[in-house]
JSON list of C-alpha atoms and ligand atoms in Angstrom, two decimals:
[
{"chain": "A", "resi": 1, "resn": "MET", "atom": "CA", "xyz": [-36.93, -107.38, -2.24]},
{"chain": "A", "resi": 2, "resn": "SER", "atom": "CA", "xyz": [-33.68, -105.28, -3.05]},
{"chain": "A", "resi": 3, "resn": "SER", "atom": "CA", "xyz": [-31.80, -105.14, -6.22]},
{"chain": "A", "resi": 4, "resn": "VAL", "atom": "CA", "xyz": [-29.56, -108.08, -7.25]},
{"chain": "A", "resi": 5, "resn": "ILE", "atom": "CA", "xyz": [-26.88, -108.17, -9.64]},
{"chain": "A", "resi": 6, "resn": "THR", "atom": "CA", "xyz": [-24.99, -111.00, -10.97]},
{"chain": "A", "resi": 7, "resn": "SER", "atom": "CA", "xyz": [-22.29, -111.54, -13.49]},
{"chain": "A", "resi": 8, "resn": "VAL", "atom": "CA", "xyz": [-23.25, -112.61, -17.09]},
{"chain": "A", "resi": 9, "resn": "SER", "atom": "CA", "xyz": [-21.05, -113.72, -19.96]},
{"chain": "A", "resi": 10, "resn": "LEU", "atom": "CA", "xyz": [-21.68, -111.56, -22.96]},
{"chain": "A", "resi": 11, "resn": "CYS", "atom": "CA", "xyz": [-20.47, -112.00, -26.71]},
{"chain": "A", "resi": 12, "resn": "CYS", "atom": "CA", "xyz": [-19.69, -108.82, -28.42]},
{"chain": "A", "resi": 13, "resn": "PRO", "atom": "CA", "xyz": [-21.57, -108.18, -31.80]},
{"chain": "A", "resi": 14, "resn": "GLY", "atom": "CA", "xyz": [-18.81, -105.92, -32.68]},
{"chain": "A", "resi": 15, "resn": "CYS", "atom": "CA", "xyz": [-15.82, -107.90, -32.38]},
{"chain": "A", "resi": 16, "resn": "GLY", "atom": "CA", "xyz": [-17.16, -111.40, -31.36]},
{"chain": "A", "resi": 17, "resn": "LYS", "atom": "CA", "xyz": [-14.84, -111.78, -28.32]},
{"chain": "A", "resi": 18, "resn": "GLU", "atom": "CA", "xyz": [-16.56, -112.93, -24.90]},
{"chain": "A", "resi": 19, "resn": "TYR", "atom": "CA", "xyz": [-16.55, -110.66, -21.80]},
{"chain": "A", "resi": 20, "resn": "GLU", "atom": "CA", "xyz": [-17.81, -110.71, -18.62]},
{"chain": "A", "resi": 21, "resn": "ALA", "atom": "CA", "xyz": [-20.54, -107.86, -17.53]},
{"chain": "A", "resi": 22, "resn": "GLN", "atom": "CA", "xyz": [-22.77, -107.13, -14.58]},
{"chain": "A", "resi": 23, "resn": "ALA", "atom": "CA", "xyz": [-26.46, -107.82, -14.98]},
{"chain": "A", "resi": 24, "resn": "TYR", "atom": "CA", "xyz": [-29.57, -106.82, -13.01]},
{"chain": "A", "resi": 25, "resn": "ARG", "atom": "CA", "xyz": [-31.85, -109.90, -11.89]},
{"chain": "A", "resi": 26, "resn": "HIS", "atom": "CA", "xyz": [-33.80, -107.64, -9.75]},
{"chain": "A", "resi": 27, "resn": "VAL", "atom": "CA", "xyz": [-34.28, -103.94, -9.89]},
{"chain": "A", "resi": 28, "resn": "ASP", "atom": "CA", "xyz": [-35.88, -102.21, -6.91]},
{"chain": "A", "resi": 29, "resn": "ALA", "atom": "CA", "xyz": [-36.68, -98.87, -7.66]},
{"chain": "A", "resi": 30, "resn": "VAL", "atom": "CA", "xyz": [-38.47, -98.31, -4.50]},
{"chain": "A", "resi": 31, "resn": "ALA", "atom": "CA", "xyz": [-35.10, -98.58, -2.58]},
{"chain": "A", "resi": 32, "resn": "GLU", "atom": "CA", "xyz": [-33.02, -96.97, -5.27]},
{"chain": "A", "resi": 33, "resn": "PRO", "atom": "CA", "xyz": [-35.22, -94.61, -7.48]},
{"chain": "A", "resi": 34, "resn": "GLU", "atom": "CA", "xyz": [-31.89, -93.56, -9.62]},
{"chain": "A", "resi": 35, "resn": "LEU", "atom": "CA", "xyz": [-32.36, -97.17, -11.21]},
{"chain": "A", "resi": 36, "resn": "ARG", "atom": "CA", "xyz": [-35.60, -96.02, -12.66]},
{"chain": "A", "resi": 37, "resn": "ASP", "atom": "CA", "xyz": [-33.84, -93.28, -14.38]},
{"chain": "A", "resi": 38, "resn": "LYS", "atom": "CA", "xyz": [-31.41, -95.75, -15.79]},
{"chain": "A", "resi": 39, "resn": "VAL", "atom": "CA", "xyz": [-34.23, -98.03, -16.96]},
{"chain": "A", "resi": 40, "resn": "ILE", "atom": "CA", "xyz": [-35.85, -95.26, -18.69]},
{"chain": "A", "resi": 41, "resn": "SER", "atom": "CA", "xyz": [-32.98, -93.82, -20.10]},
{"chain": "A", "resi": 42, "resn": "GLY", "atom": "CA", "xyz": [-31.92, -97.76, -21.25]},
{"chain": "A", "resi": 43, "resn": "GLU", "atom": "CA", "xyz": [-28.50, -97.20, -19.56]},
{"chain": "A", "resi": 44, "resn": "LEU", "atom": "CA", "xyz": [-29.26, -100.05, -17.07]},
{"chain": "A", "resi": 45, "resn": "PHE", "atom": "CA", "xyz": [-29.42, -102.50, -20.10]},
{"chain": "A", "resi": 46, "resn": "LEU", "atom": "CA", "xyz": [-26.31, -101.38, -22.05]},
{"chain": "A", "resi": 47, "resn": "ARG", "atom": "CA", "xyz": [-23.03, -102.80, -21.80]},
{"chain": "A", "resi": 48, "resn": "THR", "atom": "CA", "xyz": [-19.65, -101.86, -23.39]},
{"chain": "A", "resi": 49, "resn": "CYS", "atom": "CA", "xyz": [-17.28, -104.31, -24.96]},
{"chain": "A", "resi": 50, "resn": "PRO", "atom": "CA", "xyz": [-13.86, -103.68, -23.11]},
{"chain": "A", "resi": 51, "resn": "PHE", "atom": "CA", "xyz": [-12.07, -105.05, -26.63]},
{"chain": "A", "resi": 52, "resn": "CYS", "atom": "CA", "xyz": [-13.64, -102.57, -28.96]},
{"chain": "A", "resi": 53, "resn": "GLY", "atom": "CA", "xyz": [-16.28, -100.26, -27.20]},
{"chain": "A", "resi": 54, "resn": "SER", "atom": "CA", "xyz": [-19.05, -101.85, -29.24]},
{"chain": "A", "resi": 55, "resn": "ARG", "atom": "CA", "xyz": [-22.46, -101.19, -26.96]},
{"chain": "A", "resi": 56, "resn": "GLN", "atom": "CA", "xyz": [-25.00, -104.15, -26.57]},
{"chain": "A", "resi": 57, "resn": "LEU", "atom": "CA", "xyz": [-27.94, -104.69, -24.66]},
{"chain": "A", "resi": 58, "resn": "VAL", "atom": "CA", "xyz": [-28.32, -107.33, -22.00]},
{"chain": "A", "resi": 59, "resn": "THR", "atom": "CA", "xyz": [-31.25, -108.98, -22.60]},
{"chain": "A", "resi": 60, "resn": "ASP", "atom": "CA", "xyz": [-31.22, -111.36, -19.62]},
{"chain": "A", "resi": 61, "resn": "PRO", "atom": "CA", "xyz": [-34.47, -111.96, -17.37]},
{"chain": "A", "resi": 62, "resn": "VAL", "atom": "CA", "xyz": [-34.91, -109.29, -14.98]},
{"chain": "A", "resi": 63, "resn": "ILE", "atom": "CA", "xyz": [-37.70, -108.25, -12.46]},
{"chain": "A", "resi": 64, "resn": "TYR", "atom": "CA", "xyz": [-38.36, -104.68, -12.05]},
{"chain": "A", "resi": 65, "resn": "ARG", "atom": "CA", "xyz": [-40.44, -103.39, -9.03]},
{"chain": "A", "resi": 66, "resn": "ASP", "atom": "CA", "xyz": [-41.72, -100.10, -8.43]},
{"chain": "A", "resi": 67, "resn": "ASN", "atom": "CA", "xyz": [-44.39, -98.28, -6.39]},
{"chain": "A", "resi": 68, "resn": "HIS", "atom": "CA", "xyz": [-47.13, -99.33, -8.71]},
{"chain": "A", "resi": 69, "resn": "LEU", "atom": "CA", "xyz": [-45.84, -101.83, -11.34]},
{"chain": "A", "resi": 70, "resn": "LEU", "atom": "CA", "xyz": [-44.00, -105.38, -10.94]},
{"chain": "A", "resi": 71, "resn": "ALA", "atom": "CA", "xyz": [-42.52, -106.27, -14.40]},
{"chain": "A", "resi": 72, "resn": "CYS", "atom": "CA", "xyz": [-40.97, -109.23, -15.47]},
{"chain": "A", "resi": 73, "resn": "LEU", "atom": "CA", "xyz": [-38.85, -109.59, -18.63]},
{"chain": "A", "resi": 74, "resn": "SER", "atom": "CA", "xyz": [-38.98, -113.45, -19.21]},
{"chain": "A", "resi": 75, "resn": "ASP", "atom": "CA", "xyz": [-39.89, -115.76, -21.66]},
{"chain": "A", "resi": 76, "resn": "ARG", "atom": "CA", "xyz": [-41.73, -117.90, -19.00]},
{"chain": "A", "resi": 77, "resn": "LYS", "atom": "CA", "xyz": [-44.86, -117.49, -17.40]},
{"chain": "A", "resi": 78, "resn": "LEU", "atom": "CA", "xyz": [-44.20, -116.36, -13.80]},
{"chain": "A", "resi": 79, "resn": "GLU", "atom": "CA", "xyz": [-46.35, -116.32, -10.78]},
{"chain": "A", "resi": 80, "resn": "VAL", "atom": "CA", "xyz": [-45.72, -113.83, -8.09]},
{"chain": "A", "resi": 81, "resn": "GLU", "atom": "CA", "xyz": [-47.47, -113.84, -4.82]},
{"chain": "A", "resi": 82, "resn": "GLY", "atom": "CA", "xyz": [-48.60, -110.64, -3.05]},
{"chain": "A", "resi": 83, "resn": "LEU", "atom": "CA", "xyz": [-48.70, -107.98, -5.59]},
{"chain": "A", "resi": 84, "resn": "ASP", "atom": "CA", "xyz": [-50.91, -105.96, -3.30]},
{"chain": "A", "resi": 85, "resn": "GLY", "atom": "CA", "xyz": [-52.48, -103.87, -5.93]},
{"chain": "A", "resi": 86, "resn": "MET", "atom": "CA", "xyz": [-49.74, -103.32, -8.04]},
{"chain": "A", "resi": 87, "resn": "ALA", "atom": "CA", "xyz": [-49.77, -104.05, -11.75]},
{"chain": "A", "resi": 88, "resn": "GLY", "atom": "CA", "xyz": [-48.10, -107.23, -12.54]},
{"chain": "A", "resi": 89, "resn": "ARG", "atom": "CA", "xyz": [-46.78, -107.10, -16.08]},
{"chain": "A", "resi": 90, "resn": "LEU", "atom": "CA", "xyz": [-44.97, -109.94, -18.29]},
{"chain": "A", "resi": 91, "resn": "VAL", "atom": "CA", "xyz": [-42.66, -108.43, -20.94]},
{"chain": "A", "resi": 92, "resn": "SER", "atom": "CA", "xyz": [-40.85, -109.96, -23.81]},
{"chain": "A", "resi": 93, "resn": "ASP", "atom": "CA", "xyz": [-38.21, -107.44, -24.50]},
{"chain": "A", "resi": 94, "resn": "VAL", "atom": "CA", "xyz": [-36.13, -104.60, -23.04]},
{"chain": "A", "resi": 95, "resn": "GLY", "atom": "CA", "xyz": [-38.20, -101.95, -25.08]},
{"chain": "A", "resi": 96, "resn": "SER", "atom": "CA", "xyz": [-41.33, -103.17, -23.69]},
{"chain": "A", "resi": 97, "resn": "LEU", "atom": "CA", "xyz": [-40.06, -103.19, -20.25]},
{"chain": "A", "resi": 98, "resn": "ILE", "atom": "CA", "xyz": [-38.94, -99.84, -20.51]},
{"chain": "A", "resi": 99, "resn": "GLU", "atom": "CA", "xyz": [-42.14, -98.43, -21.97]},
{"chain": "A", "resi": 100, "resn": "LYS", "atom": "CA", "xyz": [-43.90, -99.93, -19.03]},
{"chain": "A", "resi": 101, "resn": "VAL", "atom": "CA", "xyz": [-41.79, -98.08, -16.65]},
{"chain": "A", "resi": 102, "resn": "LYS", "atom": "CA", "xyz": [-42.21, -94.90, -18.50]},
{"chain": "A", "resi": 103, "resn": "ILE", "atom": "CA", "xyz": [-45.95, -95.31, -18.58]},
{"chain": "A", "resi": 104, "resn": "PHE", "atom": "CA", "xyz": [-46.28, -96.14, -14.89]},
{"chain": "A", "resi": 105, "resn": "THR", "atom": "CA", "xyz": [-43.58, -93.49, -13.86]},
{"chain": "A", "resi": 106, "resn": "ALA", "atom": "CA", "xyz": [-45.73, -90.88, -15.74]},
{"chain": "A", "resi": 107, "resn": "GLY", "atom": "CA", "xyz": [-48.68, -91.80, -13.46]},
{"chain": "A", "resi": 108, "resn": "LEU", "atom": "CA", "xyz": [-50.68, -93.51, -16.28]},
{"chain": "A", "resi": 109, "resn": "ASP", "atom": "CA", "xyz": [-51.99, -97.03, -16.81]},
{"chain": "A", "resi": 110, "resn": "ASP", "atom": "CA", "xyz": [-50.97, -99.48, -19.71]},
{"chain": "A", "resi": 111, "resn": "VAL", "atom": "CA", "xyz": [-54.36, -100.77, -20.07]},
{"chain": "A", "resi": 112, "resn": "PRO", "atom": "CA", "xyz": [-56.07, -97.55, -21.42]},
{"chain": "A", "resi": 113, "resn": "MET", "atom": "CA", "xyz": [-52.73, -96.67, -23.17]},
{"chain": "A", "resi": 114, "resn": "GLU", "atom": "CA", "xyz": [-52.76, -100.01, -25.17]},
{"chain": "A", "resi": 115, "resn": "PHE", "atom": "CA", "xyz": [-56.22, -98.77, -26.43]},
{"chain": "A", "resi": 116, "resn": "CYS", "atom": "CA", "xyz": [-55.04, -95.23, -26.90]},
{"chain": "A", "resi": 117, "resn": "LYS", "atom": "CA", "xyz": [-52.29, -96.85, -29.17]},
{"chain": "A", "resi": 118, "resn": "PHE", "atom": "CA", "xyz": [-54.91, -99.18, -30.84]},
{"chain": "A", "resi": 119, "resn": "VAL", "atom": "CA", "xyz": [-56.85, -95.90, -32.00]},
{"chain": "A", "resi": 120, "resn": "THR", "atom": "CA", "xyz": [-53.77, -94.16, -32.95]},
{"chain": "A", "resi": 121, "resn": "ARG", "atom": "CA", "xyz": [-52.78, -96.98, -35.12]},
{"chain": "A", "resi": 122, "resn": "GLN", "atom": "CA", "xyz": [-56.16, -97.20, -36.84]},
{"chain": "A", "resi": 123, "resn": "GLU", "atom": "CA", "xyz": [-55.99, -93.49, -37.52]},
{"chain": "A", "resi": 124, "resn": "LEU", "atom": "CA", "xyz": [-52.38, -93.57, -38.70]},
{"chain": "A", "resi": 125, "resn": "GLY", "atom": "CA", "xyz": [-53.53, -96.33, -41.10]},
{"chain": "A", "resi": 126, "resn": "LYS", "atom": "CA", "xyz": [-50.24, -97.97, -40.74]},
{"chain": "A", "resi": 127, "resn": "ASP", "atom": "CA", "xyz": [-49.18, -100.98, -39.07]},
{"chain": "A", "resi": 128, "resn": "VAL", "atom": "CA", "xyz": [-46.74, -100.02, -36.88]},
{"chain": "A", "resi": 129, "resn": "ASP", "atom": "CA", "xyz": [-45.17, -100.64, -33.41]},
{"chain": "A", "resi": 130, "resn": "LEU", "atom": "CA", "xyz": [-46.08, -97.70, -31.28]},
{"chain": "A", "resi": 131, "resn": "LYS", "atom": "CA", "xyz": [-44.57, -97.11, -27.83]},
{"chain": "A", "resi": 132, "resn": "PHE", "atom": "CA", "xyz": [-45.17, -94.46, -25.05]},
{"chain": "A", "resi": 133, "resn": "LEU", "atom": "CA", "xyz": [-42.40, -91.96, -24.68]},
{"chain": "A", "resi": 134, "resn": "ARG", "atom": "CA", "xyz": [-43.64, -89.35, -22.34]},
{"chain": "A", "resi": 135, "resn": "LEU", "atom": "CA", "xyz": [-46.07, -86.68, -21.52]},
{"chain": "A", "resi": 136, "resn": "ASP", "atom": "CA", "xyz": [-45.61, -83.34, -23.07]},
{"chain": "A", "resi": 137, "resn": "GLY", "atom": "CA", "xyz": [-46.53, -79.67, -22.36]},
{"chain": "A", "resi": 138, "resn": "ALA", "atom": "CA", "xyz": [-49.30, -78.03, -20.16]},
{"chain": "A", "resi": 139, "resn": "ASP", "atom": "CA", "xyz": [-52.12, -80.24, -21.69]},
{"chain": "A", "resi": 140, "resn": "ASN", "atom": "CA", "xyz": [-50.26, -83.60, -21.15]},
{"chain": "A", "resi": 141, "resn": "ASP", "atom": "CA", "xyz": [-49.93, -84.59, -24.88]},
{"chain": "A", "resi": 142, "resn": "ILE", "atom": "CA", "xyz": [-49.28, -88.05, -25.10]},
{"chain": "A", "resi": 143, "resn": "ILE", "atom": "CA", "xyz": [-46.07, -88.66, -27.20]},
{"chain": "A", "resi": 144, "resn": "LEU", "atom": "CA", "xyz": [-45.92, -91.92, -29.10]},
{"chain": "A", "resi": 145, "resn": "ALA", "atom": "CA", "xyz": [-43.10, -93.14, -31.38]},
{"chain": "A", "resi": 146, "resn": "TYR", "atom": "CA", "xyz": [-42.53, -95.76, -34.05]},
{"chain": "A", "resi": 147, "resn": "PRO", "atom": "CA", "xyz": [-39.70, -96.93, -36.22]},
{"chain": "A", "resi": 148, "resn": "GLU", "atom": "CA", "xyz": [-40.17, -96.17, -39.85]},
{"chain": "A", "resi": 149, "resn": "GLY", "atom": "CA", "xyz": [-37.40, -96.18, -42.21]},
{"chain": "A", "resi": 150, "resn": "GLY", "atom": "CA", "xyz": [-34.81, -96.42, -39.81]},
{"chain": "A", "resi": 151, "resn": "GLN", "atom": "CA", "xyz": [-35.63, -93.61, -37.72]},
{"chain": "A", "resi": 152, "resn": "MET", "atom": "CA", "xyz": [-37.95, -93.05, -34.95]},
{"chain": "A", "resi": 153, "resn": "GLN", "atom": "CA", "xyz": [-41.05, -90.94, -35.93]},
{"chain": "A", "resi": 154, "resn": "MET", "atom": "CA", "xyz": [-43.10, -89.30, -32.95]},
{"chain": "A", "resi": 155, "resn": "LEU", "atom": "CA", "xyz": [-46.42, -88.20, -32.75]},
{"chain": "A", "resi": 156, "resn": "SER", "atom": "CA", "xyz": [-48.39, -86.30, -30.24]},
{"chain": "A", "resi": 157, "resn": "VAL", "atom": "CA", "xyz": [-52.06, -87.48, -29.02]},
{"chain": "A", "resi": 158, "resn": "GLY", "atom": "CA", "xyz": [-54.50, -85.68, -27.10]},
{"chain": "A", "resi": 159, "resn": "PHE", "atom": "CA", "xyz": [-54.78, -86.59, -23.42]},
{"chain": "A", "resi": 160, "resn": "ASN", "atom": "CA", "xyz": [-58.50, -86.76, -24.06]},
{"chain": "A", "resi": 161, "resn": "VAL", "atom": "CA", "xyz": [-57.86, -89.67, -26.21]},
{"chain": "A", "resi": 162, "resn": "TYR", "atom": "CA", "xyz": [-56.42, -91.56, -23.25]},
{"chain": "A", "resi": 163, "resn": "GLU", "atom": "CA", "xyz": [-59.19, -90.33, -21.01]},
{"chain": "A", "resi": 164, "resn": "ASP", "atom": "CA", "xyz": [-61.45, -91.63, -23.43]},
{"chain": "A", "resi": 165, "resn": "CYS", "atom": "CA", "xyz": [-59.84, -95.26, -23.34]},
{"chain": "A", "resi": 166, "resn": "CYS", "atom": "CA", "xyz": [-59.97, -95.01, -19.53]},
{"chain": "A", "resi": 167, "resn": "GLY", "atom": "CA", "xyz": [-63.67, -94.35, -20.02]},
{"chain": "A", "resi": 168, "resn": "ILE", "atom": "CA", "xyz": [-63.99, -97.45, -22.19]},
{"chain": "A", "resi": 169, "resn": "VAL", "atom": "CA", "xyz": [-61.73, -99.72, -19.84]},
{"chain": "A", "resi": 170, "resn": "GLY", "atom": "CA", "xyz": [-63.84, -98.55, -16.83]},
{"chain": "A", "resi": 171, "resn": "ARG", "atom": "CA", "xyz": [-67.39, -99.52, -18.82]},
{"chain": "A", "resi": 172, "resn": "ASN", "atom": "CA", "xyz": [-66.26, -102.93, -19.70]},
{"chain": "A", "resi": 173, "resn": "PRO", "atom": "CA", "xyz": [-65.75, -105.17, -16.74]},
{"chain": "A", "resi": 174, "resn": "GLU", "atom": "CA", "xyz": [-64.46, -108.06, -19.30]},
{"chain": "A", "resi": 175, "resn": "ILE", "atom": "CA", "xyz": [-61.39, -106.18, -20.11]},
{"chain": "A", "resi": 176, "resn": "THR", "atom": "CA", "xyz": [-60.23, -106.01, -16.52]},
{"chain": "A", "resi": 177, "resn": "ARG", "atom": "CA", "xyz": [-61.68, -109.23, -15.19]},
{"chain": "A", "resi": 178, "resn": "GLY", "atom": "CA", "xyz": [-58.31, -111.15, -16.39]},
{"chain": "A", "resi": 179, "resn": "LEU", "atom": "CA", "xyz": [-56.20, -108.53, -14.87]},
{"chain": "A", "resi": 180, "resn": "GLY", "atom": "CA", "xyz": [-55.12, -110.27, -11.57]},
{"chain": "A", "resi": 181, "resn": "GLY", "atom": "CA", "xyz": [-51.37, -111.92, -11.14]},
{"chain": "A", "resi": 182, "resn": "MET", "atom": "CA", "xyz": [-48.75, -111.36, -13.95]},
{"chain": "A", "resi": 183, "resn": "VAL", "atom": "CA", "xyz": [-50.23, -110.54, -17.18]},
{"chain": "A", "resi": 184, "resn": "ARG", "atom": "CA", "xyz": [-48.89, -109.55, -20.60]},
{"chain": "A", "resi": 185, "resn": "ILE", "atom": "CA", "xyz": [-50.65, -106.19, -21.62]},
{"chain": "A", "resi": 186, "resn": "ASP", "atom": "CA", "xyz": [-49.59, -105.51, -25.35]},
{"chain": "A", "resi": 187, "resn": "ARG", "atom": "CA", "xyz": [-51.01, -105.37, -28.88]},
{"chain": "A", "resi": 188, "resn": "SER", "atom": "CA", "xyz": [-52.41, -108.88, -29.20]},
{"chain": "A", "resi": 189, "resn": "TRP", "atom": "CA", "xyz": [-53.88, -108.48, -25.78]},
{"chain": "A", "resi": 190, "resn": "VAL", "atom": "CA", "xyz": [-56.01, -105.40, -26.84]},
{"chain": "A", "resi": 191, "resn": "GLU", "atom": "CA", "xyz": [-56.93, -106.56, -30.12]},
{"chain": "A", "resi": 192, "resn": "GLN", "atom": "CA", "xyz": [-58.91, -109.39, -28.63]},
{"chain": "A", "resi": 193, "resn": "PHE", "atom": "CA", "xyz": [-61.48, -107.10, -27.51]},
{"chain": "A", "resi": 194, "resn": "LEU", "atom": "CA", "xyz": [-61.39, -105.22, -30.75]},
{"chain": "A", "resi": 195, "resn": "ARG", "atom": "CA", "xyz": [-61.93, -107.51, -33.45]},
{"chain": "B", "resi": 1, "resn": "ZN", "atom": "ZN1", "xyz": [-16.18, -106.05, -28.89]}
]
């Protein structure tokens, strides 16, 4: 697979005019590693209206392929053959796709990460949508972010919390049993094990 770009028709949220823009259908970050950076920065999904300069997100279905991750942004269930040990992930929005790429690019796994986010949400005592941002510092602190009051709040979680969650996942085969093929690993997925 190599990267595939198509033309899409967008309606500007600023001025309401329609314009044609390029959108990725397949992103092959193995063949074109610079695309990985553009996904992480969000640039790959941003388009600018030629009439008024408003920016908007392209949310069309896209398949992202990297060394250890094959992620599909789609509202449909998708079956992919030959994952060969890669994690196959379905995501429902651009933000979740970006987060998956950040997690796997950092050498982490989204399964224990969802447990880590669950534990952190419990400790925070807030019903918020946490997203992994990056590893930070010599101790690899895990930086998570969530929206609150129109701003992004950031918090730091010790790497030992992530390691503990890896331990939980490793000791409980029922967690990893359903992970073949393309799966949706998100908040509702992790909560089925923690009710
Ligand atoms: Zn416009």
